[in-house]
Amino acid sequence: MATIQSIQDEIIEDFGMLDGDMEMTIGYVMELGAKLPELPAQYQTDDNIVKGCQSKVWLHADMNKGKVVYQADSNTAITKGLVSLLVRILTNQTPDDILNADLFFHEKIGMNRFIGTQRSNGFAAMIKQMQIYALAMKAKINQ
Amino acid sequence: MVDAAIDIQEIRKQFPILHQEVNGKPLVYFDNAATSQKPQCVIDALTHYYETDNSNIHRGIHTLAERATTAFENTRKAVAKFLNANETEEIIFTKGTTEGINLVATTYGRKFIGAGDEIIVSALEHHSNIVPWQMLCEEKGAVLKVIPVNEKGELIFEEYVKLLSDKTKLVSVNYISNALGTINPVKEIINAAHKVDAKVLIDAAQAAPHVKLDVKALDCDFMAFSAHKVYGPTGVGALYGKRDLLEAMPPYQGGGEMIKDVSFSGTTYNDIPYKFEAGTPNIGEVIAFKAAIDFVENLGQENIAHYEDELMAYANELLKEVPGFTPIGTADKKASVISFLIEGIHPFDLGQLLDAKGIAVRTGHHCAQPLMEIFNIEGTVRASFSVYNAKEEIKYFVDALQAVVKMFK
C-alpha cells in the first residue's frame, strides 16, 4: 500500500505537469472530482456535511481491516475534485497514520493560488473532519 | 454604438489597475457592485495629501492643518452639491453606507422609536440595511416589517402601502438592489411614507455611481452612500440628513470633534455635522473622495447611466445564446447588474473558472441571504458593469461562459 507521503509526491508530480496554468489546473481538479466514486445517497445526510465549507461537502468514513475508507461528494465540481485528492491520500490508511500525517501537497501545488482563501478554509475543514473520523475509528479499535 | 459623450478608451486610460494581466489573461473587472476601481485623479489626490498636506484637521492653526481642513471641508461641499442638499451641514462623513445606516438606527432610532413602533425594510435589502434595524427592534420592542418582492425581483408597491400605518416610524430601502440591480421607485416610496408621517432612509450605495441623486427632489429624510462604489477610496462615505432631524438626534459616538465643552460635571455637544464625527476621520480618503465626485460630474451621470444601459443591453442580448443561462431578477427598471445561474453549474465553480480567464465576478448570496431564500437559491453569479467597461470585455465574458458550459457537457 502506498504511503501518505508517496501519494502526495505523486500528486505533486501530476500537478507539476500542468505548469501552473490556472485553467488547466482547475480543469484537472474537476476531472479528478468527476472520477470520484459516487457517494451512496444514504450518506448524503446533513450529519455528514463538513462544517466550514462554503460549498456542500459530504464525507463518510468506514473501517476495513483496520484501515479507514473515506467516501465523499460535493455540490460543486471544483470542491469535489479537492476532496477527491484527500480521499486518494487518506483512504486505506490506518487511523494512526492519518492522525500523524504531514499533509504538505496542497502547499507544494500552490493550491491557495487557484482556489482562493475561502475554499482553502473549507479544505482545512475537510482535513479536520477526516482526522476526527480517524480518531473515532482509533477509539473503536482500542475498545 | 458608443455614446459620443463617453470615450471608453480615454476613460480606461485613467484607471491604471485595468491594464494588467490576471492569471495570464487581460483583467476584466465585473465586480463593480462590490467596489469600483479608482481613476488616477483619486489616487493622485490621496498621494498628494500624504506627500504635502498630512495633518490633523479643525484644531490646528498651522499651515498644513489649514490646508488639510480646507480640503476636507471642500469635500463636504462637493458631497452636498452631489446630493443636491440644502446645506453643507447636512452632510456627515462616515466610514460608508453601513455606518450611515447604523448611525441613524443608533441615534434617531434610540430617541424616536419605541415599543410597538414599526420599521419597514424591503426583501431586496443588503444585510447592512436589515441587521441594524433588527438590533434596534430587539432593543426597543419595535417591529420590523418587510416589503415583499415579485418573481421579477421588484418590490410589490401595493403590499408596501398596506404595511404603512400610524405605527410606521421609519422606512429604509435601497435605491438600487446590489444583488439584482432592481431600481426601486424611491420617490413613490417616500411620498407614501410621508403620508403616515414616517421618515425615510435611502440606501444609495449602488445608486450613487449610476443615477443622479437629488435629496431635495426625492424629499428623503436620510440618504447614505459610500465613496468606494463611486470611484473613491474605501472606508469613507456620507450620510445626508435633514437639518431638523440631525439637530434633534443625540450624538453617535463620544470624543474628539463632537464636543463643544467637556467637564466632569457635563459635556455640551458640537453643532451638526461635527456632533456626529467623533475622533480623527479618514482625512486623506475624504479629500480624495472629492476627486471621485469631480470625476463623476465631469463625465456626467446621465452619460454614465446611458453608457451603462448600452452595456447592459449588449450583455443581455449575447447572454441569451449561452445554454442554460437563467437571469435572477428581471425587473423592468434595472441598473448595470446581471445576476444569473447556468443550469448544472454551481456559481462557485463558474466564478473560479472565470477568474482563471482573468474575469472578476462576484458569486454567492451578495450579503442578501433573505432575498436568496425567496428565490430558493444559494446564490448567484453577479456581473456588474461600470463606465470603464467595454463591449469587447462583455464579448470575452460571454465567450468564456460558453467555454465553461462546454467543459461541463
Coordinates of C-alpha atoms in Angstrom, one line a residue:
Chain A
M1 CA 0.0 0.0 0.0
A2 CA 1.3 3.4 -1.0
T3 CA 2.1 5.7 1.9
I4 CA 0.6 9.1 2.6
Q5 CA 4.0 10.6 1.7
S6 CA 4.3 8.8 -1.6
I7 CA 0.8 9.5 -2.8
Q8 CA 1.4 13.2 -2.0
D9 CA 4.6 13.0 -4.1
E10 CA 2.6 11.5 -7.0
I11 CA 0.0 14.3 -6.8
I12 CA 2.7 17.0 -6.7
E13 CA 4.3 15.4 -9.8
D14 CA 0.9 15.3 -11.6
F15 CA 0.2 19.0 -10.9
G16 CA 3.7 19.9 -11.9
M17 CA 3.0 18.8 -15.4
L18 CA 0.3 21.5 -15.6
D19 CA 3.0 24.1 -15.3
G20 CA 0.9 26.4 -13.1
D21 CA -1.6 27.1 -15.8
M22 CA -4.7 28.2 -13.9
E23 CA -7.3 27.0 -16.3
M24 CA -5.7 23.6 -16.9
T25 CA -5.2 23.1 -13.2
I26 CA -8.8 23.8 -12.4
G27 CA -9.9 21.6 -15.3
Y28 CA -7.7 18.8 -14.0
V29 CA -9.1 19.2 -10.4
M30 CA -12.6 18.9 -11.9
E31 CA -11.7 15.8 -13.8
L32 CA -10.4 14.2 -10.6
G33 CA -13.7 15.0 -9.0
A34 CA -15.7 13.5 -11.8
K35 CA -13.8 10.3 -11.3
L36 CA -14.6 10.1 -7.6
P37 CA -16.8 7.0 -6.9
E38 CA -20.3 8.1 -6.2
L39 CA -21.3 8.5 -2.5
P40 CA -24.4 6.4 -1.8
A41 CA -27.5 8.6 -1.3
Q42 CA -27.9 7.3 2.3
Y43 CA -24.7 9.0 3.3
Q44 CA -25.6 12.4 1.8
T45 CA -27.1 13.5 5.0
D46 CA -26.9 16.8 6.9
D47 CA -24.9 15.0 9.6
N48 CA -22.2 14.2 7.0
I49 CA -21.9 17.7 5.8
V50 CA -18.5 19.2 6.6
K51 CA -18.9 22.4 8.6
G52 CA -16.9 25.4 7.5
C53 CA -17.1 24.8 3.7
Q54 CA -18.9 27.3 1.6
S55 CA -19.9 24.6 -0.8
K56 CA -21.6 21.4 0.4
V57 CA -19.3 18.6 1.1
W58 CA -20.5 15.2 2.4
L59 CA -17.9 13.0 4.0
H60 CA -18.4 9.4 5.2
A61 CA -15.9 7.0 6.8
D62 CA -15.9 3.3 7.3
M63 CA -13.3 0.8 8.6
N64 CA -12.0 -2.1 6.6
K65 CA -9.4 -4.4 8.1
G66 CA -8.0 -1.7 10.4
K67 CA -7.9 0.9 7.7
V68 CA -10.1 3.9 7.2
V69 CA -12.1 4.1 4.0
Y70 CA -13.4 7.6 3.1
Q71 CA -16.2 8.4 0.6
A72 CA -17.1 11.9 -0.3
D73 CA -19.2 14.1 -2.6
S74 CA -19.8 17.8 -3.2
N75 CA -22.3 20.0 -4.9
T76 CA -19.6 21.9 -6.7
A77 CA -17.3 20.3 -9.3
I78 CA -14.1 22.0 -8.1
T79 CA -14.6 21.2 -4.4
K80 CA -15.4 17.6 -5.4
G81 CA -12.0 17.5 -7.1
L82 CA -10.3 18.8 -4.0
V83 CA -12.0 16.3 -1.7
S84 CA -11.1 13.5 -4.1
L85 CA -7.4 14.3 -3.6
L86 CA -7.8 13.9 0.2
V87 CA -9.8 10.7 -0.3
R88 CA -7.0 9.4 -2.5
I89 CA -4.3 10.2 0.0
L90 CA -6.0 9.1 3.2
T91 CA -8.2 6.2 2.2
N92 CA -6.9 2.8 3.2
Q93 CA -4.5 4.2 5.8
T94 CA -4.5 3.4 9.5
P95 CA -6.1 5.8 11.9
D96 CA -2.6 6.5 13.4
D97 CA -1.1 7.2 10.0
I98 CA -3.9 9.6 9.3
L99 CA -3.7 11.3 12.6
N100 CA 0.1 11.7 12.3
A101 CA 0.1 12.6 8.6
D102 CA 2.1 15.6 7.5
L103 CA -0.1 16.9 4.7
F104 CA 2.0 19.1 2.5
F105 CA 0.9 18.5 -1.1
H106 CA -1.6 21.5 -1.2
E107 CA 1.2 23.9 -0.4
K108 CA 3.5 22.4 -2.9
I109 CA 1.0 22.6 -5.7
G110 CA 0.1 26.2 -4.8
M111 CA -3.5 25.4 -4.1
N112 CA -4.2 28.7 -2.4
R113 CA -3.4 30.4 -5.6
F114 CA -6.0 28.6 -7.6
I115 CA -8.8 28.1 -5.1
G116 CA -8.6 31.3 -3.0
T117 CA -8.7 31.8 0.7
Q118 CA -12.4 30.9 1.3
R119 CA -12.0 27.5 -0.4
S120 CA -8.7 26.9 1.4
N121 CA -10.5 27.3 4.7
G122 CA -13.1 24.8 3.5
F123 CA -10.2 22.5 2.6
A124 CA -8.8 22.7 6.1
A125 CA -12.2 21.9 7.4
M126 CA -12.3 18.7 5.3
I127 CA -8.9 17.6 6.6
K128 CA -10.1 18.2 10.2
Q129 CA -13.3 16.2 9.6
M130 CA -11.3 13.3 8.2
Q131 CA -9.0 13.4 11.2
I132 CA -12.0 13.3 13.5
Y133 CA -13.3 10.3 11.8
A134 CA -9.8 8.6 12.1
L135 CA -9.8 9.4 15.8
A136 CA -13.3 7.8 16.2
M137 CA -12.1 4.7 14.4
K138 CA -9.0 4.5 16.6
A139 CA -11.1 4.7 19.7
K140 CA -13.3 1.9 18.3
I141 CA -10.3 -0.3 17.7
N142 CA -8.9 0.3 21.2
Q143 CA -12.2 -0.5 22.8
Chain B
M1 CA -22.8 52.4 -30.9
V2 CA -20.9 54.1 -28.1
D3 CA -22.4 57.3 -26.9
A4 CA -20.3 60.2 -28.1
A5 CA -20.0 61.6 -24.6
I6 CA -18.2 58.5 -23.4
D7 CA -14.8 57.9 -24.9
I8 CA -14.2 54.5 -23.5
Q9 CA -10.5 54.3 -24.4
E10 CA -9.9 57.7 -22.9
I11 CA -11.7 56.6 -19.7
R12 CA -9.9 53.3 -19.4
K13 CA -6.5 55.2 -19.6
Q14 CA -7.4 56.9 -16.4
F15 CA -7.7 53.6 -14.5
P16 CA -4.2 52.1 -14.0
I17 CA -5.4 48.9 -12.4
L18 CA -7.3 47.9 -15.5
H19 CA -4.1 47.5 -17.5
Q20 CA -2.8 44.3 -16.1
E21 CA -3.0 40.5 -16.6
V22 CA -4.6 38.2 -14.1
N23 CA -3.8 34.6 -14.4
G24 CA -2.1 35.3 -17.7
K25 CA -5.2 37.0 -19.3
P26 CA -6.1 40.7 -19.5
L27 CA -8.1 41.7 -16.5
V28 CA -11.9 42.0 -17.0
Y29 CA -13.3 43.6 -13.9
F30 CA -17.0 43.0 -13.5
D31 CA -17.3 43.2 -9.7
N32 CA -18.2 46.9 -9.6
A33 CA -21.2 46.5 -7.4
A34 CA -18.8 45.3 -4.7
T35 CA -16.4 48.1 -5.3
S36 CA -15.3 50.2 -8.2
Q37 CA -11.7 50.8 -9.4
K38 CA -10.1 54.2 -8.9
P39 CA -9.1 56.7 -11.5
Q40 CA -5.6 58.3 -11.4
C41 CA -7.1 61.6 -10.1
V42 CA -8.3 59.9 -7.0
I43 CA -5.0 58.1 -6.4
D44 CA -3.2 61.4 -7.0
A45 CA -5.4 63.2 -4.5
L46 CA -4.7 60.7 -1.9
T47 CA -0.9 60.7 -2.6
H48 CA -0.9 64.5 -2.7
Y49 CA -2.4 64.7 0.8
Y50 CA 0.1 62.3 2.3
E51 CA 3.0 63.9 0.5
T52 CA 2.2 67.5 1.1
D53 CA -0.7 68.2 3.5
N54 CA -0.8 65.4 6.0
S55 CA -2.1 67.0 9.2
N56 CA -4.9 66.6 11.7
I57 CA -7.9 68.8 10.9
H58 CA -10.1 71.5 12.5
R59 CA -8.0 72.3 15.6
G60 CA -4.5 73.1 14.3
I61 CA -3.5 76.6 13.4
H62 CA -0.5 75.8 11.3
T63 CA -0.4 75.8 7.6
L64 CA -0.7 72.1 7.0
A65 CA -3.7 71.8 9.3
E66 CA -5.3 74.7 7.5
R67 CA -4.7 73.1 4.1
A68 CA -6.0 69.7 5.2
T69 CA -9.0 71.2 6.9
T70 CA -9.9 73.3 3.8
A71 CA -9.6 70.3 1.5
F72 CA -11.6 68.1 3.9
E73 CA -14.4 70.6 4.1
N74 CA -14.3 71.1 0.3
T75 CA -15.3 67.5 0.0
R76 CA -18.3 68.2 2.3
K77 CA -19.4 71.0 0.0
A78 CA -18.9 68.7 -3.1
V79 CA -21.0 65.9 -1.5
A80 CA -23.7 68.4 -0.6
K81 CA -23.8 69.6 -4.2
F82 CA -23.6 66.0 -5.5
L83 CA -26.7 65.1 -3.4
N84 CA -28.3 68.5 -4.0
A85 CA -28.6 69.0 -0.3
N86 CA -29.9 72.4 1.0
E87 CA -26.9 72.9 3.3
T88 CA -23.3 71.6 3.7
E89 CA -24.1 70.9 7.4
E90 CA -26.5 68.2 6.4
I91 CA -23.6 66.0 5.3
I92 CA -21.9 63.8 7.8
F93 CA -18.8 61.8 6.9
T94 CA -19.0 58.1 7.8
K95 CA -17.0 55.0 7.1
G96 CA -19.5 54.1 4.4
T97 CA -23.1 53.3 3.8
T98 CA -23.2 50.7 6.6
E99 CA -22.1 53.2 9.2
G100 CA -24.6 55.7 7.9
I101 CA -27.4 53.3 8.4
N102 CA -26.1 52.3 11.8
L103 CA -25.8 55.9 12.8
V104 CA -29.4 56.6 12.1
A105 CA -30.6 53.4 13.8
T106 CA -28.5 54.2 16.8
T107 CA -29.3 57.8 17.3
Y108 CA -32.6 58.6 15.6
G109 CA -33.8 55.1 16.4
R110 CA -32.9 55.3 20.1
K111 CA -34.6 58.6 20.6
F112 CA -37.6 58.4 18.4
I113 CA -38.5 54.7 18.1
G114 CA -40.2 52.8 20.9
A115 CA -42.1 49.7 21.8
G116 CA -44.8 48.7 19.2
D117 CA -43.5 51.1 16.6
E118 CA -42.8 49.7 13.1
I119 CA -39.9 49.9 10.8
I120 CA -40.2 48.9 7.2
V121 CA -37.4 47.5 5.0
S122 CA -37.7 45.6 1.8
A123 CA -36.9 42.0 0.9
L124 CA -34.3 43.4 -1.5
E125 CA -32.1 44.7 1.2
H126 CA -28.4 44.1 1.9
H127 CA -27.7 42.8 5.4
S128 CA -26.5 46.3 6.3
N129 CA -30.0 47.6 5.8
I130 CA -31.6 44.7 7.8
V131 CA -29.4 44.0 10.8
P132 CA -29.1 47.5 12.3
W133 CA -33.0 47.7 12.3
Q134 CA -33.3 44.2 13.8
M135 CA -30.9 45.2 16.6
L136 CA -32.9 48.4 17.2
C137 CA -36.2 46.5 17.2
E138 CA -34.8 44.0 19.7
E139 CA -33.6 46.8 21.9
K140 CA -36.8 48.8 21.8
G141 CA -39.5 46.2 21.2
A142 CA -40.3 47.6 17.8
V143 CA -41.4 45.5 14.9
L144 CA -39.7 45.0 11.6
K145 CA -41.9 44.7 8.5
V146 CA -40.7 43.6 5.1
I147 CA -42.0 44.7 1.7
P148 CA -42.3 41.5 -0.4
V149 CA -40.9 41.2 -4.0
N150 CA -42.5 39.6 -7.1
E151 CA -40.9 36.9 -9.2
K152 CA -39.0 39.6 -11.3
G153 CA -37.4 40.9 -8.1
E154 CA -39.4 44.1 -8.0
L155 CA -41.0 45.5 -4.8
I156 CA -44.7 44.9 -4.7
F157 CA -45.8 48.5 -4.1
E158 CA -49.4 47.7 -3.2
E159 CA -48.1 45.4 -0.4
Y160 CA -45.9 48.2 0.8
V161 CA -48.8 50.6 1.0
K162 CA -50.7 48.0 3.1
L163 CA -47.8 47.8 5.6
L164 CA -47.9 51.6 6.2
S165 CA -49.8 52.8 9.2
D166 CA -49.6 55.4 12.0
K167 CA -47.3 52.9 13.7
T168 CA -44.7 53.2 10.9
K169 CA -41.9 55.4 12.1
L170 CA -39.2 54.7 9.6
V171 CA -38.9 53.2 6.1
S172 CA -35.4 52.2 5.0
V173 CA -34.9 50.9 1.5
N174 CA -32.2 50.7 -1.1
Y175 CA -32.4 52.8 -4.3
I176 CA -30.9 50.0 -6.3
S177 CA -30.6 46.4 -5.2
N178 CA -27.0 45.2 -5.0
A179 CA -27.9 41.6 -5.7
L180 CA -30.3 42.0 -8.6
G181 CA -29.9 45.6 -9.9
T182 CA -33.6 46.4 -9.4
I183 CA -34.1 50.2 -9.4
N184 CA -36.8 50.9 -6.7
P185 CA -39.5 53.6 -7.1
V186 CA -38.0 55.6 -4.2
K187 CA -39.9 58.8 -4.9
E188 CA -43.2 57.0 -4.6
I189 CA -42.0 55.0 -1.5
I190 CA -41.0 58.3 0.2
N191 CA -44.3 60.1 -0.7
A192 CA -46.3 57.2 0.7
A193 CA -44.3 57.0 3.9
H194 CA -44.6 60.8 4.5
K195 CA -48.4 60.4 4.3
V196 CA -48.3 58.5 7.6
D197 CA -45.5 60.8 9.0
A198 CA -42.8 58.1 8.7
K199 CA -39.2 59.1 8.0
V200 CA -37.4 57.5 5.1
L201 CA -33.8 56.5 4.8
I202 CA -32.5 55.7 1.2
D203 CA -29.5 53.4 0.9
A204 CA -27.9 54.9 -2.2
A205 CA -24.8 52.7 -2.1
Q206 CA -25.5 51.2 -5.5
A207 CA -27.3 54.2 -6.9
A208 CA -24.6 56.7 -6.4
P209 CA -22.5 55.6 -9.3
H210 CA -25.4 55.1 -11.6
V211 CA -28.1 57.7 -11.1
K212 CA -28.3 61.4 -10.3
L213 CA -29.0 61.7 -6.6
D214 CA -31.2 64.5 -5.5
V215 CA -32.3 64.6 -1.9
K216 CA -34.4 67.7 -2.4
A217 CA -36.4 66.3 -5.3
L218 CA -36.9 63.0 -3.5
D219 CA -37.6 64.7 -0.2
C220 CA -35.9 61.8 1.6
D221 CA -35.1 62.3 5.3
F222 CA -31.8 60.4 5.2
M223 CA -29.6 59.1 2.5
A224 CA -26.4 57.1 2.9
F225 CA -23.7 56.1 0.3
S226 CA -20.1 55.0 0.1
A227 CA -17.2 56.7 -1.7
H228 CA -15.7 53.4 -2.8
K229 CA -18.5 52.5 -5.1
V230 CA -18.3 55.9 -6.8
Y231 CA -14.6 55.5 -7.8
G232 CA -13.4 56.9 -4.5
P233 CA -11.4 55.4 -1.6
T234 CA -12.7 52.7 0.8
G235 CA -13.5 53.5 4.4
V236 CA -15.3 56.7 3.6
G237 CA -19.0 57.6 3.0
A238 CA -21.5 60.2 3.6
L239 CA -24.8 60.4 5.4
Y240 CA -27.3 63.1 4.4
G241 CA -29.9 64.1 7.0
K242 CA -32.4 66.9 7.1
R243 CA -31.2 69.6 9.4
D244 CA -34.0 69.5 11.9
L245 CA -33.7 65.7 12.2
L246 CA -29.9 65.8 12.7
E247 CA -30.3 68.5 15.3
A248 CA -32.8 66.5 17.2
M249 CA -30.7 63.4 17.2
P250 CA -28.3 62.6 20.0
P251 CA -24.6 62.1 19.2
Y252 CA -23.4 58.9 17.8
Q253 CA -20.0 58.3 19.4
G254 CA -18.2 60.4 22.0
G255 CA -14.8 62.1 21.7
G256 CA -12.9 64.5 19.5
E257 CA -14.7 66.8 17.2
M258 CA -18.2 66.0 18.5
I259 CA -17.8 68.1 21.7
K260 CA -18.1 71.8 22.4
D261 CA -17.1 71.7 26.1
V262 CA -16.2 68.8 28.3
S263 CA -16.1 68.9 32.1
F264 CA -16.7 66.1 34.6
S265 CA -20.0 67.8 35.5
G266 CA -21.2 67.5 32.0
T267 CA -20.5 67.9 28.3
T268 CA -22.1 70.1 25.6
Y269 CA -22.1 68.8 22.1
N270 CA -20.9 70.4 18.9
D271 CA -23.2 71.6 16.1
I272 CA -24.0 69.4 13.2
P273 CA -22.3 67.9 11.3
Y274 CA -19.4 67.7 13.8
K275 CA -21.7 66.3 16.5
F276 CA -21.6 63.0 14.6
E277 CA -18.0 63.0 13.7
A278 CA -16.1 61.7 16.7
G279 CA -12.3 61.1 16.5
T280 CA -9.8 61.7 13.8
P281 CA -11.5 60.9 10.5
N282 CA -10.2 59.2 7.4
I283 CA -8.8 62.6 6.3
G284 CA -6.8 61.7 3.1
E285 CA -9.6 59.4 1.9
V286 CA -12.2 62.1 2.5
I287 CA -10.1 64.5 0.5
A288 CA -9.7 62.1 -2.4
F289 CA -13.5 61.4 -2.3
K290 CA -13.9 64.9 -3.8
A291 CA -11.7 63.9 -6.8
A292 CA -14.0 60.9 -7.3
I293 CA -17.1 63.2 -7.3
D294 CA -15.4 65.5 -9.7
F295 CA -14.6 62.6 -12.0
V296 CA -18.3 61.5 -12.0
E297 CA -19.6 65.0 -12.5
N298 CA -17.1 65.7 -15.3
L299 CA -18.3 62.6 -17.2
G300 CA -21.9 63.5 -16.3
Q301 CA -24.2 61.0 -14.6
E302 CA -26.6 60.9 -17.4
N303 CA -23.8 59.9 -19.8
I304 CA -22.6 57.3 -17.4
A305 CA -26.1 55.8 -17.0
H306 CA -26.7 55.9 -20.7
Y307 CA -23.5 54.1 -21.5
E308 CA -24.0 51.5 -18.8
D309 CA -27.5 50.9 -20.2
E310 CA -25.9 50.2 -23.5
L311 CA -23.5 47.7 -21.9
M312 CA -26.5 46.0 -20.2
A313 CA -28.5 45.7 -23.4
Y314 CA -25.5 44.3 -25.2
A315 CA -24.8 41.8 -22.5
N316 CA -28.4 40.7 -22.2
E317 CA -28.5 40.1 -26.0
L318 CA -25.3 38.0 -26.0
L319 CA -26.2 36.1 -22.9
K320 CA -29.4 34.7 -24.4
E321 CA -27.2 32.5 -26.5
V322 CA -25.5 30.8 -23.5
P323 CA -27.1 27.4 -23.0
G324 CA -28.8 27.1 -19.6
F325 CA -28.4 30.9 -18.8
T326 CA -31.1 31.9 -16.2
P327 CA -31.2 35.5 -15.1
I328 CA -32.2 36.1 -11.5
G329 CA -34.0 39.4 -11.2
T330 CA -35.6 40.7 -14.3
A331 CA -37.1 43.9 -13.1
D332 CA -38.3 46.4 -15.7
K333 CA -36.0 49.0 -14.3
K334 CA -32.5 47.8 -13.7
A335 CA -29.1 49.2 -13.2
S336 CA -25.9 47.5 -14.6
V337 CA -26.1 44.3 -12.6
I338 CA -26.7 40.9 -14.2
S339 CA -27.3 38.2 -11.6
F340 CA -27.6 34.7 -13.0
L341 CA -27.2 31.0 -12.8
I342 CA -26.2 28.5 -15.5
E343 CA -28.1 25.2 -15.3
G344 CA -25.9 22.4 -13.9
I345 CA -23.0 24.6 -12.9
H346 CA -22.5 25.8 -9.3
P347 CA -21.9 29.6 -9.1
F348 CA -18.6 29.0 -7.2
D349 CA -17.3 26.8 -10.0
L350 CA -18.4 29.3 -12.5
G351 CA -16.7 32.2 -10.6
Q352 CA -13.5 30.2 -10.2
L353 CA -13.3 29.3 -13.8
L354 CA -14.0 32.8 -15.0
D355 CA -11.2 34.0 -12.6
A356 CA -8.9 31.6 -14.4
K357 CA -9.7 33.5 -17.6
G358 CA -9.0 36.8 -15.9
I359 CA -12.6 37.8 -15.3
A360 CA -13.6 39.1 -11.9
V361 CA -17.3 38.4 -11.0
R362 CA -19.0 38.0 -7.6
T363 CA -20.5 34.7 -6.6
G364 CA -22.6 33.8 -3.6
H365 CA -25.5 35.4 -1.7
H366 CA -24.2 39.0 -2.1
C367 CA -25.0 39.7 1.6
A368 CA -28.7 39.4 0.8
Q369 CA -29.5 36.0 2.2
P370 CA -33.2 36.7 2.8
L371 CA -33.6 37.6 -0.9
M372 CA -31.8 34.4 -2.0
E373 CA -34.2 32.4 0.2
I374 CA -37.1 34.0 -1.6
F375 CA -35.7 32.8 -4.9
N376 CA -34.9 29.5 -3.2
I377 CA -31.3 29.6 -4.3
E378 CA -27.9 29.5 -2.5
G379 CA -26.6 32.4 -4.5
T380 CA -25.9 33.7 -8.0
V381 CA -23.1 34.8 -10.2
R382 CA -23.2 38.5 -10.5
A383 CA -21.6 40.6 -13.3
S384 CA -21.8 44.3 -12.6
F385 CA -20.6 46.8 -15.1
S386 CA -19.1 50.3 -14.7
V387 CA -18.3 53.2 -17.0
Y388 CA -14.8 51.9 -17.8
N389 CA -16.0 48.5 -19.0
A390 CA -16.0 47.9 -22.8
K391 CA -18.3 45.9 -25.0
E392 CA -15.2 43.9 -26.0
E393 CA -15.0 42.7 -22.4
I394 CA -18.6 41.6 -22.4
K395 CA -18.0 39.6 -25.6
Y396 CA -14.9 38.0 -24.0
F397 CA -17.0 37.2 -20.9
V398 CA -19.8 35.6 -22.8
D399 CA -17.3 33.6 -24.9
A400 CA -15.8 32.5 -21.6
L401 CA -19.2 31.4 -20.3
Q402 CA -19.7 29.4 -23.5
A403 CA -16.4 27.7 -23.0
V404 CA -17.2 26.8 -19.4
V405 CA -20.6 25.4 -20.4
K406 CA -18.8 23.1 -22.9
M407 CA -16.5 21.9 -20.1
F408 CA -19.5 20.7 -18.1
K409 CA -21.1 18.9 -21.0

